[in-house]
PDB file of C-alpha atoms in Angstrom:
ATOM      1  CA  UNK A   1      24.077  39.376  -0.248  1.00  0.00           C
ATOM      2  CA  UNK A   2      23.133  35.723  -0.154  1.00  0.00           C
ATOM      3  CA  UNK A   3      19.474  36.590   0.537  1.00  0.00           C
ATOM      4  CA  UNK A   4      19.374  38.836  -2.525  1.00  0.00           C
ATOM      5  CA  UNK A   5      20.913  36.130  -4.689  1.00  0.00           C
ATOM      6  CA  UNK A   6      18.339  33.596  -3.496  1.00  0.00           C
ATOM      7  CA  UNK A   7      15.482  35.993  -4.261  1.00  0.00           C
ATOM      8  CA  UNK A   8      16.917  36.569  -7.747  1.00  0.00           C
ATOM      9  CA  UNK A   9      17.155  32.801  -8.285  1.00  0.00           C
ATOM     10  CA  UNK A  10      13.444  32.274  -7.569  1.00  0.00           C
ATOM     11  CA  UNK A  11      12.414  35.294  -9.702  1.00  0.00           C
ATOM     12  CA  UNK A  12      14.201  33.856 -12.671  1.00  0.00           C
ATOM     13  CA  UNK A  13      12.830  30.389 -11.878  1.00  0.00           C
ATOM     14  CA  UNK A  14       9.225  31.602 -11.987  1.00  0.00           C
ATOM     15  CA  UNK A  15       9.816  33.619 -15.130  1.00  0.00           C
ATOM     16  CA  UNK A  16      11.150  30.481 -16.826  1.00  0.00           C
ATOM     17  CA  UNK A  17       7.946  28.542 -16.069  1.00  0.00           C
ATOM     18  CA  UNK A  18       5.447  31.332 -16.429  1.00  0.00           C
ATOM     19  CA  UNK A  19       2.531  30.471 -18.708  1.00  0.00           C
ATOM     20  CA  UNK A  20       2.889  26.696 -18.186  1.00  0.00           C
ATOM     21  CA  UNK A  21       0.000  24.697 -16.761  1.00  0.00           C
ATOM     22  CA  UNK A  22       0.112  23.573 -13.171  1.00  0.00           C
ATOM     23  CA  UNK A  23       1.189  19.932 -12.773  1.00  0.00           C
ATOM     24  CA  UNK A  24      -1.548  17.322 -12.487  1.00  0.00           C
ATOM     25  CA  UNK A  25      -2.211  16.180  -8.914  1.00  0.00           C
ATOM     26  CA  UNK A  26      -3.513  12.603  -8.545  1.00  0.00           C
ATOM     27  CA  UNK A  27      -5.413  11.901  -5.266  1.00  0.00           C
ATOM     28  CA  UNK A  28      -5.520   8.324  -4.082  1.00  0.00           C
ATOM     29  CA  UNK A  29      -5.676   8.317  -0.265  1.00  0.00           C
ATOM     30  CA  UNK A  30      -2.358  10.128  -0.471  1.00  0.00           C
ATOM     31  CA  UNK A  31      -1.444  12.170  -3.568  1.00  0.00           C
ATOM     32  CA  UNK A  32       1.038  12.091  -6.441  1.00  0.00           C
ATOM     33  CA  UNK A  33       2.451  14.841  -8.610  1.00  0.00           C
ATOM     34  CA  UNK A  34       5.048  14.884 -11.378  1.00  0.00           C
ATOM     35  CA  UNK A  35       8.435  16.234 -10.216  1.00  0.00           C
ATOM     36  CA  UNK A  36      11.974  16.591 -11.554  1.00  0.00           C
ATOM     37  CA  UNK A  37      14.027  14.398  -9.286  1.00  0.00           C
ATOM     38  CA  UNK A  38      17.219  15.381 -11.052  1.00  0.00           C
ATOM     39  CA  UNK A  39      16.686  19.094 -10.344  1.00  0.00           C
ATOM     40  CA  UNK A  40      15.785  18.329  -6.690  1.00  0.00           C
ATOM     41  CA  UNK A  41      18.974  16.284  -6.446  1.00  0.00           C
ATOM     42  CA  UNK A  42      21.061  19.174  -7.766  1.00  0.00           C
ATOM     43  CA  UNK A  43      19.520  21.447  -5.160  1.00  0.00           C
ATOM     44  CA  UNK A  44      20.228  18.915  -2.426  1.00  0.00           C
ATOM     45  CA  UNK A  45      23.879  18.608  -3.512  1.00  0.00           C
ATOM     46  CA  UNK A  46      24.188  22.399  -3.596  1.00  0.00           C
ATOM     47  CA  UNK A  47      23.205  22.391   0.113  1.00  0.00           C
ATOM     48  CA  UNK A  48      25.999  20.131   1.262  1.00  0.00           C
ATOM     49  CA  UNK A  49      23.930  17.047   0.757  1.00  0.00           C
ATOM     50  CA  UNK A  50      23.853  14.067  -1.598  1.00  0.00           C
ATOM     51  CA  UNK A  51      21.311  12.094  -3.521  1.00  0.00           C
ATOM     52  CA  UNK A  52      20.768   8.436  -4.399  1.00  0.00           C
ATOM     53  CA  UNK A  53      18.726   7.886  -7.604  1.00  0.00           C
ATOM     54  CA  UNK A  54      17.303   4.607  -8.830  1.00  0.00           C
ATOM     55  CA  UNK A  55      19.177   4.110 -12.162  1.00  0.00           C
ATOM     56  CA  UNK A  56      16.283   2.156 -13.728  1.00  0.00           C
ATOM     57  CA  UNK A  57      15.014   4.260 -16.684  1.00  0.00           C
ATOM     58  CA  UNK A  58      11.950   2.151 -17.728  1.00  0.00           C
ATOM     59  CA  UNK A  59       9.920   2.776 -14.548  1.00  0.00           C
ATOM     60  CA  UNK A  60       6.649   4.458 -13.713  1.00  0.00           C
ATOM     61  CA  UNK A  61       7.569   4.509  -9.996  1.00  0.00           C
ATOM     62  CA  UNK A  62      10.868   6.215  -9.288  1.00  0.00           C
ATOM     63  CA  UNK A  63      12.568   6.386  -5.882  1.00  0.00           C
ATOM     64  CA  UNK A  64      15.286   8.761  -4.748  1.00  0.00           C
ATOM     65  CA  UNK A  65      16.899   9.445  -1.386  1.00  0.00           C
ATOM     66  CA  UNK A  66      17.886  13.024  -0.522  1.00  0.00           C
ATOM     67  CA  UNK A  67      20.274  13.516   2.424  1.00  0.00           C
ATOM     68  CA  UNK A  68      20.915  16.967   3.810  1.00  0.00           C
ATOM     69  CA  UNK A  69      23.847  16.414   6.132  1.00  0.00           C
ATOM     70  CA  UNK A  70      23.876  19.930   7.704  1.00  0.00           C
ATOM     71  CA  UNK A  71      27.658  19.498   8.163  1.00  0.00           C
ATOM     72  CA  UNK A  72      30.678  21.346   6.993  1.00  0.00           C
ATOM     73  CA  UNK A  73      31.671  19.715   3.744  1.00  0.00           C
ATOM     74  CA  UNK A  74      35.170  18.183   4.000  1.00  0.00           C
ATOM     75  CA  UNK A  75      34.645  16.408   0.666  1.00  0.00           C
ATOM     76  CA  UNK A  76      34.129  19.662  -1.241  1.00  0.00           C
ATOM     77  CA  UNK A  77      37.377  21.107   0.111  1.00  0.00           C
ATOM     78  CA  UNK A  78      39.394  18.385  -1.562  1.00  0.00           C
ATOM     79  CA  UNK A  79      37.123  17.755  -4.584  1.00  0.00           C
ATOM     80  CA  UNK A  80      38.451  18.802  -7.974  1.00  0.00           C
ATOM     81  CA  UNK A  81      35.783  19.387 -10.652  1.00  0.00           C
ATOM     82  CA  UNK A  82      36.641  18.741 -14.243  1.00  0.00           C
ATOM     83  CA  UNK A  83      35.580  22.292 -15.274  1.00  0.00           C
ATOM     84  CA  UNK A  84      34.862  25.520 -13.417  1.00  0.00           C
ATOM     85  CA  UNK A  85      33.039  28.478 -14.760  1.00  0.00           C
ATOM     86  CA  UNK A  86      33.702  32.046 -13.846  1.00  0.00           C
ATOM     87  CA  UNK A  87      32.431  33.247 -10.481  1.00  0.00           C
ATOM     88  CA  UNK A  88      30.442  36.280 -11.679  1.00  0.00           C
ATOM     89  CA  UNK A  89      27.128  34.425 -11.783  1.00  0.00           C
ATOM     90  CA  UNK A  90      24.276  35.859  -9.628  1.00  0.00           C
ATOM     91  CA  UNK A  91      24.052  32.403  -8.032  1.00  0.00           C
ATOM     92  CA  UNK A  92      27.639  32.371  -6.818  1.00  0.00           C
ATOM     93  CA  UNK A  93      28.080  31.163  -3.246  1.00  0.00           C
ATOM     94  CA  UNK A  94      24.412  30.072  -3.005  1.00  0.00           C
ATOM     95  CA  UNK A  95      24.277  28.121   0.228  1.00  0.00           C
ATOM     96  CA  UNK A  96      28.050  28.450   0.702  1.00  0.00           C
ATOM     97  CA  UNK A  97      28.712  25.713  -1.834  1.00  0.00           C
ATOM     98  CA  UNK A  98      30.213  27.008  -5.064  1.00  0.00           C
ATOM     99  CA  UNK A  99      28.995  24.371  -7.548  1.00  0.00           C
ATOM    100  CA  UNK A 100      26.620  26.413  -9.676  1.00  0.00           C
ATOM    101  CA  UNK A 101      28.917  26.408 -12.698  1.00  0.00           C
ATOM    102  CA  UNK A 102      29.960  22.767 -12.579  1.00  0.00           C
ATOM    103  CA  UNK A 103      28.859  20.404 -15.269  1.00  0.00           C
ATOM    104  CA  UNK A 104      26.363  17.640 -14.398  1.00  0.00           C
ATOM    105  CA  UNK A 105      28.942  14.863 -14.121  1.00  0.00           C
ATOM    106  CA  UNK A 106      30.927  16.907 -11.553  1.00  0.00           C
ATOM    107  CA  UNK A 107      27.842  17.381  -9.369  1.00  0.00           C
ATOM    108  CA  UNK A 108      27.061  13.656  -9.607  1.00  0.00           C
ATOM    109  CA  UNK A 109      30.603  12.737  -8.685  1.00  0.00           C
ATOM    110  CA  UNK A 110      30.518  15.105  -5.678  1.00  0.00           C
ATOM    111  CA  UNK A 111      27.202  13.566  -4.559  1.00  0.00           C
ATOM    112  CA  UNK A 112      28.610  10.062  -4.896  1.00  0.00           C
ATOM    113  CA  UNK A 113      31.729  11.036  -2.920  1.00  0.00           C
ATOM    114  CA  UNK A 114      29.631  12.368  -0.065  1.00  0.00           C
ATOM    115  CA  UNK A 115      27.468   9.243   0.001  1.00  0.00           C
ATOM    116  CA  UNK A 116      30.535   7.199   0.911  1.00  0.00           C
ATOM    117  CA  UNK A 117      30.234   8.477   4.478  1.00  0.00           C
ATOM    118  CA  UNK A 118      26.871   6.587   4.758  1.00  0.00           C
ATOM    119  CA  UNK A 119      27.720   3.040   3.686  1.00  0.00           C
ATOM    120  CA  UNK A 120      24.744   1.408   5.485  1.00  0.00           C
ATOM    121  CA  UNK A 121      22.250   3.706   3.816  1.00  0.00           C
ATOM    122  CA  UNK A 122      23.786   3.111   0.392  1.00  0.00           C
ATOM    123  CA  UNK A 123      23.684  -0.666   0.952  1.00  0.00           C
ATOM    124  CA  UNK A 124      20.048  -0.528   2.032  1.00  0.00           C
ATOM    125  CA  UNK A 125      19.168   1.547  -1.033  1.00  0.00           C
ATOM    126  CA  UNK A 126      20.911  -0.916  -3.281  1.00  0.00           C
ATOM    127  CA  UNK A 127      19.199  -3.920  -1.675  1.00  0.00           C
ATOM    128  CA  UNK A 128      15.700  -2.424  -1.356  1.00  0.00           C
ATOM    129  CA  UNK A 129      15.410  -0.183  -4.399  1.00  0.00           C
ATOM    130  CA  UNK A 130      18.070  -0.770  -7.055  1.00  0.00           C
ATOM    131  CA  UNK A 131      18.103  -4.639  -6.905  1.00  0.00           C
ATOM    132  CA  UNK A 132      14.283  -4.967  -6.782  1.00  0.00           C
ATOM    133  CA  UNK A 133      12.228  -1.875  -6.110  1.00  0.00           C
ATOM    134  CA  UNK A 134       8.594  -0.766  -6.004  1.00  0.00           C
ATOM    135  CA  UNK A 135       8.365  -0.489  -9.769  1.00  0.00           C
ATOM    136  CA  UNK A 136       9.588  -4.061 -10.244  1.00  0.00           C
ATOM    137  CA  UNK A 137       7.016  -5.272  -7.699  1.00  0.00           C
ATOM    138  CA  UNK A 138       4.260  -3.318  -9.452  1.00  0.00           C
ATOM    139  CA  UNK A 139       5.172  -4.967 -12.811  1.00  0.00           C
ATOM    140  CA  UNK A 140       5.079  -8.463 -11.262  1.00  0.00           C
ATOM    141  CA  UNK A 141       1.756  -7.781  -9.501  1.00  0.00           C
ATOM    142  CA  UNK A 142       0.110  -6.279 -12.581  1.00  0.00           C
ATOM    143  CA  UNK A 143       1.287  -9.166 -14.768  1.00  0.00           C
ATOM    144  CA  UNK A 144      -0.068 -11.734 -12.318  1.00  0.00           C
ATOM    145  CA  UNK A 145      -3.366  -9.844 -12.071  1.00  0.00           C
ATOM    146  CA  UNK A 146      -3.911  -9.057 -15.740  1.00  0.00           C
ATOM    147  CA  UNK A 147      -2.153 -11.792 -17.677  1.00  0.00           C
ATOM    148  CA  UNK A 148      -3.048 -14.853 -15.606  1.00  0.00           C
ATOM    149  CA  UNK A 149      -6.630 -16.136 -15.740  1.00  0.00           C
ATOM    150  CA  UNK A 150      -6.465 -17.595 -12.244  1.00  0.00           C
ATOM    151  CA  UNK A 151      -3.131 -17.398 -10.409  1.00  0.00           C
ATOM    152  CA  UNK A 152      -2.456 -20.268  -8.032  1.00  0.00           C
ATOM    153  CA  UNK A 153      -2.826 -19.740  -4.308  1.00  0.00           C
ATOM    154  CA  UNK A 154       0.832 -20.622  -3.844  1.00  0.00           C
ATOM    155  CA  UNK A 155       1.857 -17.884  -6.258  1.00  0.00           C
ATOM    156  CA  UNK A 156      -0.397 -15.344  -4.530  1.00  0.00           C
ATOM    157  CA  UNK A 157       1.034 -16.229  -1.093  1.00  0.00           C
ATOM    158  CA  UNK A 158       4.520 -15.758  -2.537  1.00  0.00           C
ATOM    159  CA  UNK A 159       3.491 -12.310  -3.857  1.00  0.00           C
ATOM    160  CA  UNK A 160       1.980 -11.413  -0.466  1.00  0.00           C
ATOM    161  CA  UNK A 161       5.274 -12.377   1.247  1.00  0.00           C
ATOM    162  CA  UNK A 162       7.172 -10.224  -1.258  1.00  0.00           C
ATOM    163  CA  UNK A 163       4.894  -7.301  -0.432  1.00  0.00           C
ATOM    164  CA  UNK A 164       5.397  -7.886   3.311  1.00  0.00           C
ATOM    165  CA  UNK A 165       1.659  -8.893   3.503  1.00  0.00           C
ATOM    166  CA  UNK A 166       0.299  -5.666   2.050  1.00  0.00           C
ATOM    167  CA  UNK A 167      -3.488  -5.413   2.643  1.00  0.00           C
ATOM    168  CA  UNK A 168      -3.995  -3.774  -0.766  1.00  0.00           C
ATOM    169  CA  UNK A 169      -2.347  -6.713  -2.529  1.00  0.00           C
ATOM    170  CA  UNK A 170      -4.551  -9.089  -0.534  1.00  0.00           C
ATOM    171  CA  UNK A 171      -7.654  -7.146  -1.554  1.00  0.00           C
ATOM    172  CA  UNK A 172      -6.724  -7.239  -5.238  1.00  0.00           C
ATOM    173  CA  UNK A 173      -6.380 -11.056  -5.163  1.00  0.00           C
ATOM    174  CA  UNK A 174      -9.199 -11.809  -2.718  1.00  0.00           C
ATOM    175  CA  UNK A 175     -11.371 -13.749  -5.133  1.00  0.00           C
ATOM    176  CA  UNK A 176      -8.768 -16.331  -6.304  1.00  0.00           C
ATOM    177  CA  UNK A 177      -7.624 -16.688  -2.699  1.00  0.00           C
ATOM    178  CA  UNK A 178     -11.158 -17.487  -1.498  1.00  0.00           C
ATOM    179  CA  UNK A 179     -11.790 -19.816  -4.454  1.00  0.00           C
ATOM    180  CA  UNK A 180      -8.801 -21.975  -3.511  1.00  0.00           C
ATOM    181  CA  UNK A 181      -8.350 -21.699   0.232  1.00  0.00           C
ATOM    182  CA  UNK A 182     -10.792 -24.448   1.173  1.00  0.00           C
ATOM    183  CA  UNK A 183      -8.740 -27.050  -0.702  1.00  0.00           C
ATOM    184  CA  UNK A 184      -5.233 -25.787   0.051  1.00  0.00           C
ATOM    185  CA  UNK A 185      -2.574 -27.794   1.765  1.00  0.00           C
ATOM    186  CA  UNK A 186      -2.017 -27.664   5.556  1.00  0.00           C
ATOM    187  CA  UNK A 187       1.326 -25.852   5.057  1.00  0.00           C
ATOM    188  CA  UNK A 188      -0.179 -23.201   2.829  1.00  0.00           C
ATOM    189  CA  UNK A 189      -3.064 -22.790   5.272  1.00  0.00           C
ATOM    190  CA  UNK A 190      -0.610 -22.280   8.109  1.00  0.00           C
ATOM    191  CA  UNK A 191       1.254 -19.647   6.096  1.00  0.00           C
ATOM    192  CA  UNK A 192      -1.980 -17.701   5.675  1.00  0.00           C
ATOM    193  CA  UNK A 193      -3.103 -18.042   9.272  1.00  0.00           C
ATOM    194  CA  UNK A 194       0.313 -17.038  10.640  1.00  0.00           C
ATOM    195  CA  UNK A 195       0.471 -13.818   8.588  1.00  0.00           C
ATOM    196  CA  UNK A 196      -3.122 -12.575   8.503  1.00  0.00           C
ATOM    197  CA  UNK A 197      -2.689 -10.671  11.834  1.00  0.00           C
ATOM    198  CA  UNK A 198       0.278  -8.819  10.363  1.00  0.00           C
ATOM    199  CA  UNK A 199      -1.713  -8.013   7.235  1.00  0.00           C
ATOM    200  CA  UNK A 200      -4.541  -6.545   9.298  1.00  0.00           C
ATOM    201  CA  UNK A 201      -2.139  -4.492  11.485  1.00  0.00           C
ATOM    202  CA  UNK A 202      -0.864  -2.795   8.396  1.00  0.00           C
ATOM    203  CA  UNK A 203      -4.341  -1.865   7.125  1.00  0.00           C
ATOM    204  CA  UNK A 204      -5.443   1.801   7.193  1.00  0.00           C
ATOM    205  CA  UNK A 205      -9.043   2.695   6.405  1.00  0.00           C
ATOM    206  CA  UNK A 206      -8.554   5.061   3.475  1.00  0.00           C
ATOM    207  CA  UNK A 207     -11.460   3.927   1.246  1.00  0.00           C
ATOM    208  CA  UNK A 208     -14.762   2.633   2.669  1.00  0.00           C
ATOM    209  CA  UNK A 209     -15.397   0.903  -0.670  1.00  0.00           C
ATOM    210  CA  UNK A 210     -12.436  -1.409   0.074  1.00  0.00           C
ATOM    211  CA  UNK A 211     -13.773  -3.394   2.978  1.00  0.00           C
ATOM    212  CA  UNK A 212     -10.660  -5.380   3.880  1.00  0.00           C
ATOM    213  CA  UNK A 213     -12.150  -6.496   7.202  1.00  0.00           C
ATOM    214  CA  UNK A 214     -15.055  -8.144   5.385  1.00  0.00           C
ATOM    215  CA  UNK A 215     -12.637  -9.991   3.041  1.00  0.00           C
ATOM    216  CA  UNK A 216     -10.501 -11.172   5.918  1.00  0.00           C
ATOM    217  CA  UNK A 217     -13.682 -12.452   7.568  1.00  0.00           C
ATOM    218  CA  UNK A 218     -14.566 -14.372   4.440  1.00  0.00           C
ATOM    219  CA  UNK A 219     -11.078 -15.867   4.381  1.00  0.00           C
ATOM    220  CA  UNK A 220     -11.303 -16.961   8.010  1.00  0.00           C
ATOM    221  CA  UNK A 221     -14.696 -18.523   7.187  1.00  0.00           C
ATOM    222  CA  UNK A 222     -13.107 -20.438   4.330  1.00  0.00           C
ATOM    223  CA  UNK A 223     -10.428 -21.599   6.789  1.00  0.00           C
ATOM    224  CA  UNK A 224     -13.232 -22.764   9.146  1.00  0.00           C
ATOM    225  CA  UNK A 225     -12.066 -20.328  11.867  1.00  0.00           C
ATOM    226  CA  UNK A 226     -15.536 -19.083  12.576  1.00  0.00           C
ATOM    227  CA  UNK A 227     -14.960 -17.013  15.757  1.00  0.00           C
ATOM    228  CA  UNK A 228     -12.246 -14.992  14.043  1.00  0.00           C
ATOM    229  CA  UNK A 229     -14.481 -14.551  11.001  1.00  0.00           C
ATOM    230  CA  UNK A 230     -17.258 -13.156  13.215  1.00  0.00           C
ATOM    231  CA  UNK A 231     -14.890 -10.674  14.809  1.00  0.00           C
ATOM    232  CA  UNK A 232     -13.811  -9.343  11.399  1.00  0.00           C
ATOM    233  CA  UNK A 233     -17.420  -9.139  10.186  1.00  0.00           C
ATOM    234  CA  UNK A 234     -18.168  -7.058  13.287  1.00  0.00           C
ATOM    235  CA  UNK A 235     -15.185  -4.821  12.494  1.00  0.00           C
ATOM    236  CA  UNK A 236     -16.520  -4.508   8.915  1.00  0.00           C
ATOM    237  CA  UNK A 237     -19.867  -3.250  10.297  1.00  0.00           C
ATOM    238  CA  UNK A 238     -18.096  -0.778  12.578  1.00  0.00           C
ATOM    239  CA  UNK A 239     -15.843   0.582   9.787  1.00  0.00           C
ATOM    240  CA  UNK A 240     -17.944   0.321   6.649  1.00  0.00           C
ATOM    241  CA  UNK A 241     -21.480   0.163   7.946  1.00  0.00           C
ATOM    242  CA  UNK A 242     -24.219  -2.492   8.032  1.00  0.00           C
ATOM    243  CA  UNK A 243     -24.762  -4.683   5.021  1.00  0.00           C
ATOM    244  CA  UNK A 244     -27.170  -7.577   4.490  1.00  0.00           C
ATOM    245  CA  UNK A 245     -24.407  -9.870   3.223  1.00  0.00           C
ATOM    246  CA  UNK A 246     -22.307  -9.232   6.339  1.00  0.00           C
ATOM    247  CA  UNK A 247     -25.118 -10.278   8.643  1.00  0.00           C
ATOM    248  CA  UNK A 248     -25.905 -13.291   6.455  1.00  0.00           C
ATOM    249  CA  UNK A 249     -22.246 -14.430   6.609  1.00  0.00           C
ATOM    250  CA  UNK A 250     -22.269 -13.947  10.391  1.00  0.00           C
ATOM    251  CA  UNK A 251     -25.324 -16.184  10.460  1.00  0.00           C
ATOM    252  CA  UNK A 252     -23.422 -18.884   8.585  1.00  0.00           C
ATOM    253  CA  UNK A 253     -20.598 -18.702  11.130  1.00  0.00           C
ATOM    254  CA  UNK A 254     -23.006 -19.097  14.051  1.00  0.00           C
ATOM    255  CA  UNK A 255     -24.699 -21.951  12.286  1.00  0.00           C
ATOM    256  CA  UNK A 256     -21.328 -23.699  11.832  1.00  0.00           C
ATOM    257  CA  UNK A 257     -20.707 -23.178  15.573  1.00  0.00           C
ATOM    258  CA  UNK A 258     -24.102 -24.780  16.349  1.00  0.00           C
ATOM    259  CA  UNK A 259     -25.309 -21.454  17.854  1.00  0.00           C
ATOM    260  CA  UNK A 260     -28.632 -21.641  16.019  1.00  0.00           C
ATOM    261  CA  UNK A 261     -30.500 -18.859  17.806  1.00  0.00           C
ATOM    262  CA  UNK A 262     -27.783 -16.381  16.927  1.00  0.00           C
ATOM    263  CA  UNK A 263     -27.644 -17.725  13.414  1.00  0.00           C
ATOM    264  CA  UNK A 264     -31.427 -17.214  12.993  1.00  0.00           C
ATOM    265  CA  UNK A 265     -31.137 -13.751  14.520  1.00  0.00           C
ATOM    266  CA  UNK A 266     -28.457 -12.636  12.026  1.00  0.00           C
ATOM    267  CA  UNK A 267     -30.288 -14.075   9.064  1.00  0.00           C
ATOM    268  CA  UNK A 268     -33.219 -11.972  10.255  1.00  0.00           C
ATOM    269  CA  UNK A 269     -30.995  -8.858  10.404  1.00  0.00           C
ATOM    270  CA  UNK A 270     -29.990  -9.480   6.815  1.00  0.00           C
ATOM    271  CA  UNK A 271     -33.687  -9.666   5.811  1.00  0.00           C
ATOM    272  CA  UNK A 272     -34.435  -6.422   7.614  1.00  0.00           C
ATOM    273  CA  UNK A 273     -31.870  -4.698   5.432  1.00  0.00           C
ATOM    274  CA  UNK A 274     -32.946  -6.531   2.256  1.00  0.00           C
ATOM    275  CA  UNK A 275     -36.326  -8.223   2.505  1.00  0.00           C
ATOM    276  CA  UNK A 276     -35.964 -10.157  -0.748  1.00  0.00           C
ATOM    277  CA  UNK A 277     -32.529 -11.572   0.054  1.00  0.00           C
ATOM    278  CA  UNK A 278     -33.257 -15.217  -0.822  1.00  0.00           C
ATOM    279  CA  UNK A 279     -30.118 -16.686   0.754  1.00  0.00           C
ATOM    280  CA  UNK A 280     -30.985 -15.465   4.232  1.00  0.00           C
ATOM    281  CA  UNK A 281     -34.599 -16.536   3.787  1.00  0.00           C
ATOM    282  CA  UNK A 282     -33.504 -20.017   2.707  1.00  0.00           C
ATOM    283  CA  UNK A 283     -31.316 -20.403   5.749  1.00  0.00           C
ATOM    284  CA  UNK A 284     -34.125 -19.372   8.061  1.00  0.00           C
ATOM    285  CA  UNK A 285     -36.380 -21.941   6.388  1.00  0.00           C
ATOM    286  CA  UNK A 286     -33.606 -24.542   6.818  1.00  0.00           C
ATOM    287  CA  UNK A 287     -33.419 -23.809  10.523  1.00  0.00           C
ATOM    288  CA  UNK A 288     -37.241 -24.131  10.809  1.00  0.00           C
ATOM    289  CA  UNK A 289     -37.042 -27.568   9.153  1.00  0.00           C
ATOM    290  CA  UNK A 290     -34.024 -28.773  11.179  1.00  0.00           C
ATOM    291  CA  UNK A 291     -35.095 -27.354  14.515  1.00  0.00           C
ATOM    292  CA  UNK A 292     -38.938 -27.223  14.372  1.00  0.00           C
ATOM    293  CA  UNK A 293     -39.437 -27.027  18.118  1.00  0.00           C
ATOM    294  CA  UNK A 294     -36.706 -24.455  18.744  1.00  0.00           C
ATOM    295  CA  UNK A 295     -38.076 -22.057  16.097  1.00  0.00           C
ATOM    296  CA  UNK A 296     -41.747 -23.024  16.098  1.00  0.00           C
ATOM    297  CA  UNK A 297     -42.755 -19.673  17.731  1.00  0.00           C
ATOM    298  CA  UNK A 298     -40.773 -17.739  15.088  1.00  0.00           C
ATOM    299  CA  UNK A 299     -42.668 -19.083  12.059  1.00  0.00           C
TER     300      UNK A 299
END
C-alpha cells in the first residue's frame, strides 16, 4: 500500500511541474542549482528527521542541515499538533509518519522538538552558520574587494584568518598582498609565514588559470625566502605548465642566493619560451657585466 502511495505522490509531483523549464545549473569546479530548502526540510521531517535552517532572509548563500535519524520517533508519539486533517489523503502514512495534513507551523515545531536530542549539533550550527555564516563572509569579502581601493595588509590577513586561510581568498587579494609584504612589520610577516603551509594544504587544483602555487612563490620571494619560492615555482610548472615569467622569477631567486650559473640558466629558459622578453635579457646582460669571466664563454 505504501509503495502505491509513494508512486502516486511522485506522479502528482511531476504533473504539477510539467511544462516548466529545467533549473539552471552553474558549474564552477563543483556545481550549484536552485532548490527549495523548505520543501526538502518537510520531506526530511516526514521521514522521522529534522532540519535546521539559517533564518537569515537576505542571503544569496543559504545553509541548511538535514538529519535523518533512522530511529523510532518517540517525540511524535507525544507531540500534539494544533490541527489535524482527515486521514483519507492518498499520502496518509507516507513513511510511517502521519504529518501530511499538518500545517507548516506544526511541522516546524516537530522538527525543533526532535533537534533537542542533538544539542551539540544545534550549538555548532548556531555558532558557525546563524551567528556568522558563509553569506556574511561573502558580503565582507566582496565589500573589501570592490569598495576599497587598496585594503591594508593587516585587514587582508584578518580576512584570511576568518576564512581559515582559504586559497581562493588569498588568490583574490594576491596583488595588494604582494604590494605591501616587503614593508610589513615582523609580526605580520610571521603571521603570513606561519599560515602559508596551511593555505597550500587546503588548495585543490580545479582551475589551471588560477595558479596559486605561482602566487605563493611570489609571496615567498617578497618575504626573501628564496628557496621556498623556488619550490613553489617548480610546483607551478608541474601543475600549470611552463611559462617564461616563472623561469624568470626562478632566475631572480637564484641570483639572490648568489647561484649565478643557475640564475643565468633560468633567464635563458625564459628567453627560449619568449625570445623578446626584455626582463630576462636585461638580467642576463647584468650577469655578463657583473661576472665577465664567469659568463665570458656565454656571450
